[in-house]
PDB file of C-alpha atoms in Angstrom:
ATOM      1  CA  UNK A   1      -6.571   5.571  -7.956  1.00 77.00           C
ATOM      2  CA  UNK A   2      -2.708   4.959  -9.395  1.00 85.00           C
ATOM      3  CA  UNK A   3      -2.864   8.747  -9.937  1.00 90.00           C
ATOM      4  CA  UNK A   4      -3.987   9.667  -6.487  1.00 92.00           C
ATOM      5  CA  UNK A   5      -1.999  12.487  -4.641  1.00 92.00           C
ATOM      6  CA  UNK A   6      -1.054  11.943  -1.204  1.00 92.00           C
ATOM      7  CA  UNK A   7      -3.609  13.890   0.177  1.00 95.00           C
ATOM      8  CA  UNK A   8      -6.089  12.449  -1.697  1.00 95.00           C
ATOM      9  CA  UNK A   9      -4.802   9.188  -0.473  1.00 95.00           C
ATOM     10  CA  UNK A  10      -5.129   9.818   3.147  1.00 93.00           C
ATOM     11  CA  UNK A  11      -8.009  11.463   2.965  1.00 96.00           C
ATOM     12  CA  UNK A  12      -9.863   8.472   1.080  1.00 95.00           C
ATOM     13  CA  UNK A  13      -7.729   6.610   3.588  1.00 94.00           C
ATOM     14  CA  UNK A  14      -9.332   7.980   6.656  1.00 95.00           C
ATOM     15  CA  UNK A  15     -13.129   8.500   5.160  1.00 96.00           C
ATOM     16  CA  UNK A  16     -12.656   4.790   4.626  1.00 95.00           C
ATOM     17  CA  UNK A  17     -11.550   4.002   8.040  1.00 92.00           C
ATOM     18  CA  UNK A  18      -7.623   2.669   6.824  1.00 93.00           C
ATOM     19  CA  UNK A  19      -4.688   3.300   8.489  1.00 89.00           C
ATOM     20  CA  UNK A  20      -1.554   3.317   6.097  1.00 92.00           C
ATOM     21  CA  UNK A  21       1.204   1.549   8.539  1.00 87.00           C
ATOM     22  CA  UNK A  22       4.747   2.709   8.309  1.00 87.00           C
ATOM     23  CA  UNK A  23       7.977   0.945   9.002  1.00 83.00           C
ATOM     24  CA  UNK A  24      11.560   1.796   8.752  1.00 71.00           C
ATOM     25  CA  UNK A  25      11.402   2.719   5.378  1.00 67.00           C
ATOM     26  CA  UNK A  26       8.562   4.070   4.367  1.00 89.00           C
ATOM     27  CA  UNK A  27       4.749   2.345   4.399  1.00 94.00           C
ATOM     28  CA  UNK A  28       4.392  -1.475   5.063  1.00 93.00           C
ATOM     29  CA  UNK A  29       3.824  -2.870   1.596  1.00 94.00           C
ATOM     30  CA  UNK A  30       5.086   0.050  -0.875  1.00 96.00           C
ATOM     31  CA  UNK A  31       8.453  -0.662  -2.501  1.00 94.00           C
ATOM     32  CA  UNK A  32      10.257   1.980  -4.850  1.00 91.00           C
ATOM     33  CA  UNK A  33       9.409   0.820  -8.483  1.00 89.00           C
ATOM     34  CA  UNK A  34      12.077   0.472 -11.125  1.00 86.00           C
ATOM     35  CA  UNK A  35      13.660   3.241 -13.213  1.00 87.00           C
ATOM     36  CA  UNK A  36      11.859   1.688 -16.159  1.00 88.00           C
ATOM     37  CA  UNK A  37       8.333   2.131 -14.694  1.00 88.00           C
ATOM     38  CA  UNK A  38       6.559   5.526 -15.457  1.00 91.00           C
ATOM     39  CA  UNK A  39       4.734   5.447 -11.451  1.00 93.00           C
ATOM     40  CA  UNK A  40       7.708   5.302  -8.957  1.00 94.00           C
ATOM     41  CA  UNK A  41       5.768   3.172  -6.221  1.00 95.00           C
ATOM     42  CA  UNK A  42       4.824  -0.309  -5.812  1.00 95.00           C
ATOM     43  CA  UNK A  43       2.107  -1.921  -4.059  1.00 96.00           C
ATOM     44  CA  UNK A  44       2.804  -5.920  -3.108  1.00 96.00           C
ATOM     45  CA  UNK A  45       1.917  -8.577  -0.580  1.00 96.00           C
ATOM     46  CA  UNK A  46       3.118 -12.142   0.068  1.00 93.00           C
ATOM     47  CA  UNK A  47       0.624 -15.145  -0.816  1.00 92.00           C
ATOM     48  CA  UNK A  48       1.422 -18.479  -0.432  1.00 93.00           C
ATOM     49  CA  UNK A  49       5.309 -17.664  -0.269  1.00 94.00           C
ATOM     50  CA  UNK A  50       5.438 -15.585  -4.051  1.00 96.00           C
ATOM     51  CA  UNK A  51       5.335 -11.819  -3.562  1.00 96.00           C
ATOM     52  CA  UNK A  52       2.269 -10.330  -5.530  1.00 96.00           C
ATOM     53  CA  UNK A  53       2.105  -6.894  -6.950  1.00 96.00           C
ATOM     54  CA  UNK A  54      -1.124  -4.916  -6.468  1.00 96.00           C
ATOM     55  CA  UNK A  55       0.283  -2.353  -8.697  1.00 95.00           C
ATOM     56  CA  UNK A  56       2.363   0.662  -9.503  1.00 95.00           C
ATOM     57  CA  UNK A  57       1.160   4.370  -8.062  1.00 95.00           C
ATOM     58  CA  UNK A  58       2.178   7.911  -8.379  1.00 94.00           C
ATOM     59  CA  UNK A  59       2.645   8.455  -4.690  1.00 95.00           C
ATOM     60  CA  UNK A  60       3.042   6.133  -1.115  1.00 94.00           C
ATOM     61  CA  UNK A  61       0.639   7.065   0.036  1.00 95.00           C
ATOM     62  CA  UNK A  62      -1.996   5.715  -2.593  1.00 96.00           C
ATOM     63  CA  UNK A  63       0.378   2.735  -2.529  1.00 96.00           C
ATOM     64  CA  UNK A  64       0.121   1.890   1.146  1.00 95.00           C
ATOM     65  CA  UNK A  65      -4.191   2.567   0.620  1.00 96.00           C
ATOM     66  CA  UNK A  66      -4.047  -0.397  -2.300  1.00 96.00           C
ATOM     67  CA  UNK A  67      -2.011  -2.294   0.581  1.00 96.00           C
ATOM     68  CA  UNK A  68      -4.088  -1.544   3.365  1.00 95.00           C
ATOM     69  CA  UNK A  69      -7.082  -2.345   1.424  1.00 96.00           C
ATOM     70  CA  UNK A  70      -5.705  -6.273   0.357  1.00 96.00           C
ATOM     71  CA  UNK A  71      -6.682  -9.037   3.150  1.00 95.00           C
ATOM     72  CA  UNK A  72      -3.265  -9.049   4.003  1.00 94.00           C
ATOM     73  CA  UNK A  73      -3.728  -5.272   4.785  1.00 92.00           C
ATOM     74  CA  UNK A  74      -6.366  -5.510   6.845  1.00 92.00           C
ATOM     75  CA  UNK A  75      -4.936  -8.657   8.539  1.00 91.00           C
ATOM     76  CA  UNK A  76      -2.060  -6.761   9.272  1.00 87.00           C
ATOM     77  CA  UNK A  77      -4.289  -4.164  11.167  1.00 86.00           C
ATOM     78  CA  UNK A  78      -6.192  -6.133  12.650  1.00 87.00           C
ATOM     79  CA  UNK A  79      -3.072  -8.193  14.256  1.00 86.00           C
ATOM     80  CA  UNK A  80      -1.740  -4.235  15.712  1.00 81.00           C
ATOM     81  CA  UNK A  81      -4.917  -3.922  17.200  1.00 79.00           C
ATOM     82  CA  UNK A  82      -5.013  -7.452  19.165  1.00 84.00           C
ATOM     83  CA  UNK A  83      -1.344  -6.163  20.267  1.00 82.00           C
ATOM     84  CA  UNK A  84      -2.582  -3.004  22.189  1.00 67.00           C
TER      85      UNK A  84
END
C-alpha cells in the first residue's frame, strides 16, 4: 500500500467507505517526508501527546488512506459528521 498511486488510493478509499480530509496544506495527517527518505510522504497521528508515524508513502493520497484508516482517523470523521 506505500506504493499506491493516487488513484489507486482514492479509489480503495471510496470502495472502503473513507474520506481523505484536507486542510490548508494538503490532507489531515500527511506531512512531507525528509530529503533522506526514498517515499516523500508521511503518515502520523498524535497519541498520548508523542506524534506517531504510520509510515512513509509514495503519494498523499495513500498517506491520508493509512490516516484515515488509524482510530484517530476515523475519530476525526466521525467528529465532522456530529458537526453537520
Amino acid at each position: 500500500e506505500q506504493e499506491m498511486t493516487s488513484a489507486q488510493a482514492r479509489a480503495t478509499a471510496a470502495k472502503e467507505g473513507l474520506e481523505l480530509h484536507t486542510n490548508g496544506s494538503g490532507f489531515v495527517g500527511v506531512c512531507q517526508s525528509p530529503k533522506t527518505c526514498k517515499l516523500p510522504f508521511q503518515a502520523r497521528v498524535q497519541r498520548n501527546r508523542k506524534v506517531i508515524s504510520l509510515g512513509y508513502f509514495r503519494s498523499a493520497e495513500a498517506a491520508a488512506l493509512c490516516y484515515a484508516r488509524s482510530p484517530e482517523g476515523r475519530a476525526a470523521a466521525e467528529a465532522k459528521v456530529a458537526e453537520a
